PDB file of C-alpha atoms in Angstrom:
ATOM      1  CA  MET A 115     128.296  98.741 122.603  1.00 90.00           C
ATOM      2  CA  LYS A 116     126.112  96.072 120.870  1.00 97.00           C
ATOM      3  CA  VAL A 117     122.309  96.754 121.630  1.00 97.00           C
ATOM      4  CA  LEU A 118     119.279  94.542 120.576  1.00 98.00           C
ATOM      5  CA  TYR A 119     116.246  96.776 120.514  1.00 98.00           C
ATOM      6  CA  GLY A 120     112.771  95.209 120.641  1.00 96.00           C
ATOM      7  CA  ILE A 121     109.716  97.075 119.159  1.00 95.00           C
ATOM      8  CA  GLN A 122     106.159  96.241 119.592  1.00 90.00           C
ATOM      9  CA  LEU A 123     104.221  96.868 116.501  1.00 86.00           C
ATOM     10  CA  THR A 124     100.639  97.306 118.024  1.00 75.00           C
ATOM     11  CA  GLY A 125      99.780 100.868 116.956  1.00 68.00           C
ATOM     12  CA  ASN A 126     102.196 103.576 115.808  1.00 74.00           C
ATOM     13  CA  GLY A 127     103.559 105.184 118.769  1.00 79.00           C
ATOM     14  CA  HIS A 128     105.872 102.392 119.491  1.00 86.00           C
ATOM     15  CA  ILE A 129     107.607 103.068 116.206  1.00 88.00           C
ATOM     16  CA  THR A 130     107.601 106.787 116.313  1.00 87.00           C
ATOM     17  CA  ARG A 131     109.345 106.862 119.777  1.00 90.00           C
ATOM     18  CA  SER A 132     111.735 104.050 118.668  1.00 93.00           C
ATOM     19  CA  ILE A 133     113.057 105.851 115.382  1.00 93.00           C
ATOM     20  CA  LYS A 134     113.940 108.701 117.522  1.00 94.00           C
ATOM     21  CA  ILE A 135     115.698 106.756 120.413  1.00 96.00           C
ATOM     22  CA  ILE A 136     117.560 104.529 117.765  1.00 96.00           C
ATOM     23  CA  THR A 137     118.852 107.374 115.615  1.00 95.00           C
ATOM     24  CA  ALA A 138     120.080 109.089 118.672  1.00 96.00           C
ATOM     25  CA  LEU A 139     121.765 105.952 120.142  1.00 97.00           C
ATOM     26  CA  LYS A 140     123.449 105.294 116.774  1.00 96.00           C
ATOM     27  CA  SER A 141     124.796 108.764 116.506  1.00 96.00           C
ATOM     28  CA  VAL A 142     126.644 108.343 119.696  1.00 95.00           C
ATOM     29  CA  GLY A 143     128.211 104.930 118.583  1.00 95.00           C
ATOM     30  CA  PHE A 144     125.803 102.069 119.701  1.00 97.00           C
ATOM     31  CA  ASP A 145     125.696  99.229 117.279  1.00 97.00           C
ATOM     32  CA  VAL A 146     121.941  98.533 117.206  1.00 97.00           C
ATOM     33  CA  ASP A 147     119.981  95.448 116.075  1.00 97.00           C
ATOM     34  CA  ILE A 148     116.333  95.650 115.810  1.00 97.00           C
ATOM     35  CA  ILE A 149     113.745  92.995 116.140  1.00 96.00           C
ATOM     36  CA  THR A 150     109.809  93.618 115.960  1.00 93.00           C
ATOM     37  CA  SER A 151     106.776  91.910 116.789  1.00 90.00           C
ATOM     38  CA  GLY A 152     103.235  92.228 116.195  1.00 79.00           C
ATOM     39  CA  THR A 153     101.497  93.147 112.791  1.00 71.00           C
ATOM     40  CA  ASN A 154      99.027  95.769 113.811  1.00 61.00           C
ATOM     41  CA  SER A 155     100.666  99.102 112.713  1.00 63.00           C
ATOM     42  CA  GLN A 156     100.514 101.462 109.807  1.00 59.00           C
ATOM     43  CA  LEU A 157     104.173 103.032 109.924  1.00 66.00           C
ATOM     44  CA  LYS A 158     107.412 101.565 108.436  1.00 76.00           C
ATOM     45  CA  LEU A 159     110.658 101.585 110.099  1.00 84.00           C
ATOM     46  CA  PRO A 160     113.355 103.247 108.352  1.00 85.00           C
ATOM     47  CA  PHE A 161     116.108 100.749 109.595  1.00 90.00           C
ATOM     48  CA  GLU A 162     117.069  97.259 108.602  1.00 92.00           C
ATOM     49  CA  ILE A 163     114.896  94.677 110.935  1.00 93.00           C
ATOM     50  CA  LYS A 164     116.974  91.666 111.807  1.00 94.00           C
ATOM     51  CA  LYS A 165     113.985  89.566 112.656  1.00 92.00           C
ATOM     52  CA  GLN A 166     110.039  89.986 112.639  1.00 90.00           C
ATOM     53  CA  PHE A 167     108.044  87.931 115.074  1.00 88.00           C
ATOM     54  CA  GLN A 168     104.271  87.488 115.054  1.00 77.00           C
ATOM     55  CA  GLY A 169     103.948  88.430 118.806  1.00 69.00           C
ATOM     56  CA  LEU A 170     100.447  89.552 120.041  1.00 67.00           C
ATOM     57  CA  SER A 171      98.670  92.216 118.003  1.00 66.00           C
ATOM     58  CA  PHE A 172      95.427  93.591 119.143  1.00 66.00           C
ATOM     59  CA  PHE A 173      92.249  94.025 117.126  1.00 68.00           C
ATOM     60  CA  TYR A 174      89.300  95.987 117.228  1.00 65.00           C
ATOM     61  CA  ASN A 175      85.457  96.116 116.590  1.00 62.00           C
ATOM     62  CA  LYS A 176      83.870  98.907 114.593  1.00 57.00           C
ATOM     63  CA  LYS A 177      82.823 101.080 117.622  1.00 51.00           C
ATOM     64  CA  GLY A 178      86.412 101.152 119.385  1.00 51.00           C
ATOM     65  CA  GLY A 179      86.491  98.095 121.525  1.00 57.00           C
ATOM     66  CA  ILE A 180      89.013  95.408 121.628  1.00 63.00           C
ATOM     67  CA  ASP A 181      87.917  92.341 119.723  1.00 69.00           C
ATOM     68  CA  TRP A 182      89.111  89.891 121.986  1.00 68.00           C
ATOM     69  CA  ILE A 183      88.020  86.883 119.952  1.00 73.00           C
ATOM     70  CA  LYS A 184      89.923  88.011 116.841  1.00 73.00           C
ATOM     71  CA  THR A 185      93.061  89.081 119.088  1.00 71.00           C
ATOM     72  CA  LEU A 186      92.903  85.670 120.756  1.00 70.00           C
ATOM     73  CA  LEU A 187      92.785  83.737 117.442  1.00 72.00           C
ATOM     74  CA  SER A 188      95.608  85.650 115.907  1.00 71.00           C
ATOM     75  CA  LEU A 189      97.923  84.398 118.477  1.00 70.00           C
ATOM     76  CA  LYS A 190      99.977  81.231 117.604  1.00 73.00           C
ATOM     77  CA  LEU A 191     100.724  80.310 121.345  1.00 72.00           C
ATOM     78  CA  LYS A 192     103.252  77.590 120.605  1.00 78.00           C
ATOM     79  CA  GLN A 193     105.218  79.595 118.267  1.00 79.00           C
ATOM     80  CA  PHE A 194     104.929  82.559 120.687  1.00 79.00           C
ATOM     81  CA  LEU A 195     106.416  80.696 123.372  1.00 81.00           C
ATOM     82  CA  SER A 196     109.156  79.215 121.033  1.00 84.00           C
ATOM     83  CA  ASP A 197     110.041  82.966 120.130  1.00 85.00           C
ATOM     84  CA  LEU A 198     110.533  83.820 123.689  1.00 88.00           C
ATOM     85  CA  LYS A 199     113.793  81.871 123.850  1.00 89.00           C
ATOM     86  CA  TYR A 200     115.411  84.070 121.102  1.00 93.00           C
ATOM     87  CA  ASP A 201     119.244  84.020 121.295  1.00 94.00           C
ATOM     88  CA  VAL A 202     120.528  87.322 122.652  1.00 96.00           C
ATOM     89  CA  SER A 203     123.951  86.009 123.714  1.00 95.00           C
ATOM     90  CA  SER A 204     125.866  88.410 121.554  1.00 96.00           C
ATOM     91  CA  TYR A 205     124.554  91.649 122.895  1.00 97.00           C
ATOM     92  CA  ASP A 206     125.780  93.882 125.899  1.00 96.00           C
ATOM     93  CA  LEU A 207     122.256  95.366 126.443  1.00 98.00           C
ATOM     94  CA  ILE A 208     118.745  94.681 125.422  1.00 98.00           C
ATOM     95  CA  ILE A 209     116.174  97.337 125.182  1.00 98.00           C
ATOM     96  CA  SER A 210     112.282  96.681 124.729  1.00 97.00           C
ATOM     97  CA  ASP A 211     109.713  99.012 123.806  1.00 96.00           C
ATOM     98  CA  PHE A 212     107.023  96.727 125.404  1.00 93.00           C
ATOM     99  CA  GLU A 213     108.175  93.997 123.100  1.00 94.00           C
ATOM    100  CA  PRO A 214     108.081  90.653 124.618  1.00 93.00           C
ATOM    101  CA  VAL A 215     110.666  88.590 122.835  1.00 95.00           C
ATOM    102  CA  SER A 216     113.573  90.861 123.543  1.00 96.00           C
ATOM    103  CA  ALA A 217     112.217  91.414 127.078  1.00 96.00           C
ATOM    104  CA  TRP A 218     111.862  87.496 128.106  1.00 95.00           C
ATOM    105  CA  SER A 219     114.939  86.479 126.079  1.00 96.00           C
ATOM    106  CA  SER A 220     116.969  88.723 127.981  1.00 96.00           C
ATOM    107  CA  ARG A 221     115.402  87.673 131.294  1.00 94.00           C
ATOM    108  CA  ARG A 222     116.286  83.987 130.218  1.00 93.00           C
ATOM    109  CA  SER A 223     119.969  84.887 129.421  1.00 94.00           C
ATOM    110  CA  ASN A 224     120.201  87.135 132.601  1.00 95.00           C
ATOM    111  CA  LYS A 225     121.351  90.070 130.342  1.00 96.00           C
ATOM    112  CA  LYS A 226     121.091  93.734 131.201  1.00 97.00           C
ATOM    113  CA  SER A 227     117.540  94.838 130.087  1.00 98.00           C
ATOM    114  CA  LEU A 228     115.958  98.238 129.809  1.00 98.00           C
ATOM    115  CA  GLY A 229     112.334  98.847 129.253  1.00 98.00           C
ATOM    116  CA  ILE A 230     111.225 102.075 127.559  1.00 97.00           C
ATOM    117  CA  GLY A 231     107.790 103.213 126.818  1.00 95.00           C
ATOM    118  CA  ASN A 232     104.445 104.456 128.270  1.00 94.00           C
ATOM    119  CA  GLN A 233     103.584 101.041 129.666  1.00 94.00           C
ATOM    120  CA  TYR A 234     106.595 101.175 131.874  1.00 97.00           C
ATOM    121  CA  SER A 235     105.347 104.274 133.630  1.00 97.00           C
ATOM    122  CA  PHE A 236     102.602 102.094 135.367  1.00 96.00           C
ATOM    123  CA  ARG A 237     105.332 100.483 137.533  1.00 96.00           C
ATOM    124  CA  SER A 238     104.928 103.579 139.519  1.00 97.00           C
ATOM    125  CA  ASN A 239     101.691 103.755 141.810  1.00 95.00           C
ATOM    126  CA  LYS A 240     101.988 107.710 141.335  1.00 97.00           C
ATOM    127  CA  THR A 241     100.980 107.385 137.633  1.00 98.00           C
ATOM    128  CA  PRO A 242      97.200 108.147 137.133  1.00 97.00           C
ATOM    129  CA  ARG A 243      94.671 105.174 136.964  1.00 96.00           C
ATOM    130  CA  PRO A 244      90.741 105.027 136.746  1.00 94.00           C
ATOM    131  CA  PHE A 245      89.053 104.739 140.175  1.00 90.00           C
ATOM    132  CA  PHE A 246      88.730 100.944 139.790  1.00 89.00           C
ATOM    133  CA  LYS A 247      91.903  99.378 138.899  1.00 89.00           C
ATOM    134  CA  ASP A 248      91.745  96.302 136.372  1.00 90.00           C
ATOM    135  CA  ILE A 249      93.946  93.884 138.179  1.00 92.00           C
ATOM    136  CA  PHE A 250      94.236  91.463 135.119  1.00 88.00           C
ATOM    137  CA  SER A 251      95.518  94.500 133.020  1.00 88.00           C
ATOM    138  CA  GLU A 252      98.079  95.526 135.805  1.00 93.00           C
ATOM    139  CA  ILE A 253      99.561  92.097 135.863  1.00 93.00           C
ATOM    140  CA  PHE A 254      99.445  92.059 131.949  1.00 87.00           C
ATOM    141  CA  ILE A 255     101.261  95.114 131.856  1.00 91.00           C
ATOM    142  CA  LYS A 256     103.876  94.109 134.546  1.00 94.00           C
ATOM    143  CA  PHE A 257     104.722  90.807 132.868  1.00 93.00           C
ATOM    144  CA  PHE A 258     104.115  91.048 129.265  1.00 91.00           C
ATOM    145  CA  ALA A 259     107.456  92.471 128.370  1.00 94.00           C
ATOM    146  CA  PRO A 260     109.522  92.725 131.822  1.00 96.00           C
ATOM    147  CA  CYS A 261     112.983  94.282 132.136  1.00 97.00           C
ATOM    148  CA  LYS A 262     115.435  94.798 134.998  1.00 97.00           C
ATOM    149  CA  GLU A 263     115.357  98.629 134.554  1.00 97.00           C
ATOM    150  CA  HIS A 264     112.843 101.057 133.208  1.00 97.00           C
ATOM    151  CA  ILE A 265     112.606 104.380 131.611  1.00 98.00           C
ATOM    152  CA  GLY A 266     108.703 105.224 131.756  1.00 98.00           C
ATOM    153  CA  ILE A 267     107.311 107.734 129.635  1.00 97.00           C
ATOM    154  CA  ASN A 268     104.271 109.822 130.377  1.00 98.00           C
ATOM    155  CA  TYR A 269     102.544 113.295 130.115  1.00 98.00           C
ATOM    156  CA  LYS A 270     104.204 114.378 133.399  1.00 97.00           C
ATOM    157  CA  LYS A 271     106.944 113.039 135.495  1.00 97.00           C
ATOM    158  CA  TYR A 272     105.122 111.341 138.226  1.00 97.00           C
ATOM    159  CA  ASP A 273     107.851 109.486 139.440  1.00 98.00           C
ATOM    160  CA  LYS A 274     111.811 109.788 139.210  1.00 96.00           C
ATOM    161  CA  PHE A 275     112.147 107.201 136.397  1.00 97.00           C
ATOM    162  CA  ILE A 276     109.576 108.752 134.105  1.00 98.00           C
ATOM    163  CA  THR A 277     110.348 111.227 131.590  1.00 97.00           C
ATOM    164  CA  LEU A 278     108.235 113.607 129.459  1.00 98.00           C
ATOM    165  CA  PRO A 279     107.025 112.369 125.786  1.00 97.00           C
ATOM    166  CA  ILE A 280     109.337 111.730 123.035  1.00 96.00           C
ATOM    167  CA  ILE A 281     108.042 113.712 119.933  1.00 94.00           C
ATOM    168  CA  SER A 282     108.925 112.989 116.235  1.00 89.00           C
ATOM    169  CA  ASP A 283     111.188 115.659 114.555  1.00 87.00           C
ATOM    170  CA  ASP A 284     108.209 116.342 112.355  1.00 87.00           C
ATOM    171  CA  PHE A 285     106.677 118.556 114.943  1.00 93.00           C
ATOM    172  CA  ILE A 286     110.021 120.121 116.390  1.00 90.00           C
ATOM    173  CA  ASN A 287     110.444 123.762 115.425  1.00 89.00           C
ATOM    174  CA  ARG A 288     107.868 123.563 112.771  1.00 93.00           C
ATOM    175  CA  LYS A 289     105.272 126.255 111.859  1.00 95.00           C
ATOM    176  CA  VAL A 290     101.925 125.677 113.789  1.00 96.00           C
ATOM    177  CA  ALA A 291      98.861 127.202 112.273  1.00 97.00           C
ATOM    178  CA  ASP A 292      95.093 127.205 112.764  1.00 97.00           C
ATOM    179  CA  LYS A 293      93.315 126.668 109.290  1.00 97.00           C
ATOM    180  CA  LYS A 294      89.990 126.224 110.639  1.00 96.00           C
ATOM    181  CA  PHE A 295      89.348 122.580 110.330  1.00 98.00           C
ATOM    182  CA  TYR A 296      89.159 119.555 112.924  1.00 98.00           C
ATOM    183  CA  LEU A 297      91.436 116.623 112.635  1.00 98.00           C
ATOM    184  CA  VAL A 298      90.026 113.188 113.720  1.00 98.00           C
ATOM    185  CA  TYR A 299      92.058 109.834 113.818  1.00 95.00           C
ATOM    186  CA  LEU A 300      90.376 107.245 115.679  1.00 93.00           C
ATOM    187  CA  PRO A 301      91.684 104.051 114.058  1.00 86.00           C
ATOM    188  CA  SER A 302      89.695 101.639 116.003  1.00 83.00           C
ATOM    189  CA  MET A 303      86.261 103.167 114.874  1.00 91.00           C
ATOM    190  CA  SER A 304      85.060 102.580 111.499  1.00 93.00           C
ATOM    191  CA  SER A 305      84.813 105.679 109.197  1.00 95.00           C
ATOM    192  CA  LYS A 306      81.357 105.053 108.581  1.00 95.00           C
ATOM    193  CA  PHE A 307      80.499 105.550 112.289  1.00 95.00           C
ATOM    194  CA  ILE A 308      82.776 108.445 112.757  1.00 96.00           C
ATOM    195  CA  SER A 309      81.287 110.406 109.655  1.00 96.00           C
ATOM    196  CA  GLU A 310      77.777 109.594 110.877  1.00 96.00           C
ATOM    197  CA  GLN A 311      78.472 111.195 114.302  1.00 96.00           C
ATOM    198  CA  ILE A 312      80.090 114.260 112.612  1.00 97.00           C
ATOM    199  CA  ASN A 313      77.436 114.806 109.875  1.00 96.00           C
ATOM    200  CA  SER A 314      74.593 114.413 112.571  1.00 95.00           C
ATOM    201  CA  TYR A 315      76.312 117.371 114.156  1.00 95.00           C
ATOM    202  CA  GLY A 316      76.069 119.152 110.978  1.00 91.00           C
ATOM    203  CA  THR A 317      78.472 121.971 110.748  1.00 94.00           C
ATOM    204  CA  GLY A 318      82.360 122.661 110.301  1.00 95.00           C
ATOM    205  CA  ASN A 319      85.225 121.407 108.283  1.00 97.00           C
ATOM    206  CA  TRP A 320      86.425 117.829 109.368  1.00 98.00           C
ATOM    207  CA  LYS A 321      89.319 115.697 108.174  1.00 98.00           C
ATOM    208  CA  VAL A 322      89.076 112.020 109.155  1.00 98.00           C
ATOM    209  CA  TYR A 323      91.943 109.669 108.602  1.00 97.00           C
ATOM    210  CA  SER A 324      91.071 105.844 108.775  1.00 94.00           C
ATOM    211  CA  PRO A 325      92.823 102.762 108.142  1.00 90.00           C
ATOM    212  CA  ASP A 326      89.735 101.445 106.420  1.00 92.00           C
ATOM    213  CA  VAL A 327      89.633 104.433 103.909  1.00 96.00           C
ATOM    214  CA  LEU A 328      91.494 103.108 100.637  1.00 95.00           C
ATOM    215  CA  LYS A 329      90.880 106.144  98.637  1.00 96.00           C
ATOM    216  CA  ASP A 330      90.106 109.904  99.585  1.00 96.00           C
ATOM    217  CA  SER A 331      86.544 111.074  99.254  1.00 96.00           C
ATOM    218  CA  SER A 332      83.984 113.227 100.791  1.00 96.00           C
ATOM    219  CA  ASP A 333      80.781 112.391 102.912  1.00 95.00           C
ATOM    220  CA  GLY A 334      78.734 115.445 103.792  1.00 94.00           C
ATOM    221  CA  ILE A 335      80.898 117.776 105.649  1.00 96.00           C
ATOM    222  CA  VAL A 336      83.769 115.001 106.387  1.00 97.00           C
ATOM    223  CA  LYS A 337      86.734 114.438 104.137  1.00 98.00           C
ATOM    224  CA  LEU A 338      87.759 110.978 104.417  1.00 98.00           C
ATOM    225  CA  LYS A 339      91.493 110.536 103.993  1.00 97.00           C
ATOM    226  CA  LYS A 340      93.472 107.303 103.521  1.00 95.00           C
ATOM    227  CA  LEU A 341      96.354 106.824 105.924  1.00 91.00           C
ATOM    228  CA  ASP A 342      99.492 108.832 104.983  1.00 91.00           C
ATOM    229  CA  LYS A 343     101.906 109.876 107.615  1.00 86.00           C
ATOM    230  CA  GLU A 344     103.421 113.088 105.991  1.00 90.00           C
ATOM    231  CA  LYS A 345      99.830 114.432 105.140  1.00 95.00           C
ATOM    232  CA  PHE A 346      98.436 113.656 108.369  1.00 95.00           C
ATOM    233  CA  SER A 347     101.711 115.262 110.259  1.00 94.00           C
ATOM    234  CA  LYS A 348     100.744 118.453 108.031  1.00 97.00           C
ATOM    235  CA  ASP A 349      97.281 118.548 109.021  1.00 98.00           C
ATOM    236  CA  LEU A 350      98.002 118.095 112.671  1.00 98.00           C
ATOM    237  CA  LEU A 351     100.281 121.101 112.545  1.00 98.00           C
ATOM    238  CA  ASP A 352      97.508 123.098 110.663  1.00 98.00           C
ATOM    239  CA  CYS A 353      94.142 121.892 112.400  1.00 98.00           C
ATOM    240  CA  SER A 354      92.216 123.913 115.081  1.00 97.00           C
ATOM    241  CA  GLY A 355      91.880 120.854 117.207  1.00 98.00           C
ATOM    242  CA  VAL A 356      92.258 116.834 116.918  1.00 98.00           C
ATOM    243  CA  ILE A 357      89.910 114.074 118.116  1.00 98.00           C
ATOM    244  CA  THR A 358      92.009 111.025 118.677  1.00 97.00           C
ATOM    245  CA  ALA A 359      91.985 107.746 120.799  1.00 94.00           C
ATOM    246  CA  SER A 360      94.097 107.826 124.168  1.00 94.00           C
ATOM    247  CA  GLY A 361      97.179 106.306 122.573  1.00 89.00           C
ATOM    248  CA  PHE A 362     100.292 107.948 124.023  1.00 92.00           C
ATOM    249  CA  SER A 363     101.827 109.300 120.687  1.00 90.00           C
ATOM    250  CA  THR A 364      99.163 111.532 118.971  1.00 93.00           C
ATOM    251  CA  THR A 365      97.704 112.820 122.082  1.00 96.00           C
ATOM    252  CA  SER A 366     101.297 113.944 123.209  1.00 97.00           C
ATOM    253  CA  GLU A 367     101.999 115.550 119.808  1.00 96.00           C
ATOM    254  CA  ALA A 368      98.677 117.439 120.096  1.00 97.00           C
ATOM    255  CA  LEU A 369      99.529 118.822 123.577  1.00 98.00           C
ATOM    256  CA  VAL A 370     102.943 119.821 122.523  1.00 97.00           C
ATOM    257  CA  LEU A 371     101.718 121.697 119.382  1.00 97.00           C
ATOM    258  CA  GLY A 372      99.186 123.230 121.809  1.00 97.00           C
ATOM    259  CA  LYS A 373      96.093 121.813 119.826  1.00 98.00           C
ATOM    260  CA  LYS A 374      92.688 121.595 121.370  1.00 98.00           C
ATOM    261  CA  LEU A 375      92.307 118.007 122.269  1.00 98.00           C
ATOM    262  CA  TRP A 376      89.548 115.467 122.687  1.00 98.00           C
ATOM    263  CA  SER A 377      90.852 112.077 123.447  1.00 98.00           C
ATOM    264  CA  ILE A 378      88.551 108.917 123.448  1.00 96.00           C
ATOM    265  CA  PRO A 379      89.944 105.875 124.933  1.00 93.00           C
ATOM    266  CA  ILE A 380      89.635 102.517 123.136  1.00 87.00           C
ATOM    267  CA  LYS A 381      86.956 100.486 125.479  1.00 84.00           C
ATOM    268  CA  GLY A 382      88.581  97.715 127.262  1.00 79.00           C
ATOM    269  CA  GLN A 383      92.030  98.654 126.674  1.00 84.00           C
ATOM    270  CA  TYR A 384      93.410  99.660 129.957  1.00 89.00           C
ATOM    271  CA  GLU A 385      96.482 101.538 129.012  1.00 90.00           C
ATOM    272  CA  GLN A 386      94.203 103.951 127.242  1.00 92.00           C
ATOM    273  CA  LEU A 387      91.989 104.230 129.931  1.00 94.00           C
ATOM    274  CA  CYS A 388      94.839 105.297 132.159  1.00 96.00           C
ATOM    275  CA  ASN A 389      95.990 107.894 129.799  1.00 97.00           C
ATOM    276  CA  ALA A 390      92.578 109.300 129.680  1.00 97.00           C
ATOM    277  CA  LYS A 391      92.401 109.462 133.342  1.00 97.00           C
ATOM    278  CA  ALA A 392      95.812 111.534 133.238  1.00 98.00           C
ATOM    279  CA  LEU A 393      94.526 113.883 130.382  1.00 98.00           C
ATOM    280  CA  LYS A 394      91.207 114.420 132.204  1.00 97.00           C
ATOM    281  CA  LYS A 395      93.128 115.678 135.291  1.00 97.00           C
ATOM    282  CA  MET A 396      94.801 118.046 132.829  1.00 97.00           C
ATOM    283  CA  SER A 397      91.484 119.393 131.458  1.00 96.00           C
ATOM    284  CA  VAL A 398      91.227 117.480 128.320  1.00 97.00           C
ATOM    285  CA  PHE A 399      87.925 116.186 127.163  1.00 98.00           C
ATOM    286  CA  THR A 400      87.633 112.376 127.299  1.00 97.00           C
ATOM    287  CA  ASP A 401      84.043 111.407 126.730  1.00 96.00           C
ATOM    288  CA  ASN A 402      82.513 109.239 123.867  1.00 95.00           C
ATOM    289  CA  LEU A 403      81.955 110.366 120.248  1.00 96.00           C
ATOM    290  CA  ASN A 404      78.409 111.700 119.528  1.00 95.00           C
ATOM    291  CA  ASN A 405      76.941 114.882 118.149  1.00 92.00           C
ATOM    292  CA  ASP A 406      76.137 116.230 121.601  1.00 95.00           C
ATOM    293  CA  ASN A 407      79.582 115.853 122.717  1.00 97.00           C
ATOM    294  CA  ILE A 408      81.003 117.357 119.562  1.00 97.00           C
ATOM    295  CA  PHE A 409      79.143 120.487 120.266  1.00 96.00           C
ATOM    296  CA  GLU A 410      80.331 120.398 123.924  1.00 97.00           C
ATOM    297  CA  TRP A 411      83.981 119.942 122.905  1.00 97.00           C
ATOM    298  CA  ILE A 412      83.744 122.818 120.128  1.00 96.00           C
ATOM    299  CA  TYR A 413      82.343 125.464 122.422  1.00 95.00           C
ATOM    300  CA  ASN A 414      83.251 124.734 125.900  1.00 95.00           C
ATOM    301  CA  TYR A 415      86.874 123.350 125.669  1.00 95.00           C
ATOM    302  CA  LYS A 416      90.024 125.131 124.824  1.00 93.00           C
ATOM    303  CA  SER A 417      93.708 124.190 124.114  1.00 94.00           C
ATOM    304  CA  ILE A 418      95.541 123.744 127.463  1.00 94.00           C
ATOM    305  CA  LYS A 419      99.099 125.088 128.206  1.00 94.00           C
ATOM    306  CA  TYR A 420     101.552 122.210 128.261  1.00 96.00           C
ATOM    307  CA  ASP A 421     105.083 122.642 129.395  1.00 95.00           C
ATOM    308  CA  TRP A 422     107.647 120.477 127.523  1.00 96.00           C
ATOM    309  CA  ASN A 423     111.217 119.838 126.934  1.00 95.00           C
ATOM    310  CA  ASP A 424     112.745 117.253 124.732  1.00 95.00           C
ATOM    311  CA  PRO A 425     113.986 114.307 127.012  1.00 97.00           C
ATOM    312  CA  ILE A 426     115.917 112.443 124.061  1.00 96.00           C
ATOM    313  CA  GLU A 427     119.473 113.596 125.549  1.00 95.00           C
ATOM    314  CA  ASP A 428     118.422 112.479 128.927  1.00 96.00           C
ATOM    315  CA  ILE A 429     117.186 109.186 127.727  1.00 97.00           C
ATOM    316  CA  VAL A 430     120.425 108.520 125.713  1.00 97.00           C
ATOM    317  CA  LYS A 431     122.483 109.563 128.827  1.00 96.00           C
ATOM    318  CA  LYS A 432     120.521 107.055 130.963  1.00 97.00           C
ATOM    319  CA  ILE A 433     120.902 104.258 128.758  1.00 97.00           C
ATOM    320  CA  SER A 434     124.573 104.839 128.128  1.00 96.00           C
ATOM    321  CA  ASP A 435     125.090 104.992 132.006  1.00 96.00           C
ATOM    322  CA  TYR A 436     123.141 101.862 132.615  1.00 96.00           C
ATOM    323  CA  ALA A 437     124.944 100.029 129.730  1.00 94.00           C
ATOM    324  CA  LYS A 438     128.277 100.934 131.298  1.00 91.00           C
ATOM    325  CA  SER A 439     127.217 100.069 134.992  1.00 89.00           C
TER     326      SER A 439
END
């Protein structure tokens, strides 16, 4: 069975999830080609990439909001529309992790297509949203990478086609500890802004990973760390709690590891606002970053009990069943 797998490279969650699914598909005999689009990710794929498209990448301002001007200026519309006509005629199945070239090319060629990811869980009205729905964002999520069938992924099984999070093997059956420090990963905020808020709070041990840190250093009570997947994963296993954005990957990992979590959605990013709504219903702190809220989170919030089982075998079975149907 020949499969084309499209991966969106905005953020790291798409890569983390796709690595595990692709590895599982290859292990049961699927022949998988990979294409990617977008440029705003810090992780690398351990597979050969057949084609890299520019796609649409989101960029952020220093305080965590989407920089729409930079985002739209980065889009080469004519080339993007041309890319959506990619030849998929040789494939039996197209899988899209919210990647538009694979999705729209399969639609044009009337091929079997399957969307996998957090975004596809919003095809269900049962998935949590903010009180006021953003109609533009709802339409964008629905049509950005449309597929014929879907496997939505979310914190809970809100609907029959939704599964629990896919967690990297880096965190499964590993020793979890509490080494008395707090871990921060807010990639859309500047490390300077984050450090200012923590130092104004004034106490504790803190490690802040940020894409704008080029060399490890210290700033008051904050250790500033350049991005390093292995070191970050180890710190996530060892920390007392984690402050991160409301992207799906790191929040899910923190929940599965039983870490106290503070999740701050990126301003203007609707998917993250929806994730934050779901997390808040689960008693996760979701307010903005400042010294008063740091105090509130540390002293008045605890980790929550999260029931999880690895969905990867069930997902591979669903893919196999759909491919053979």
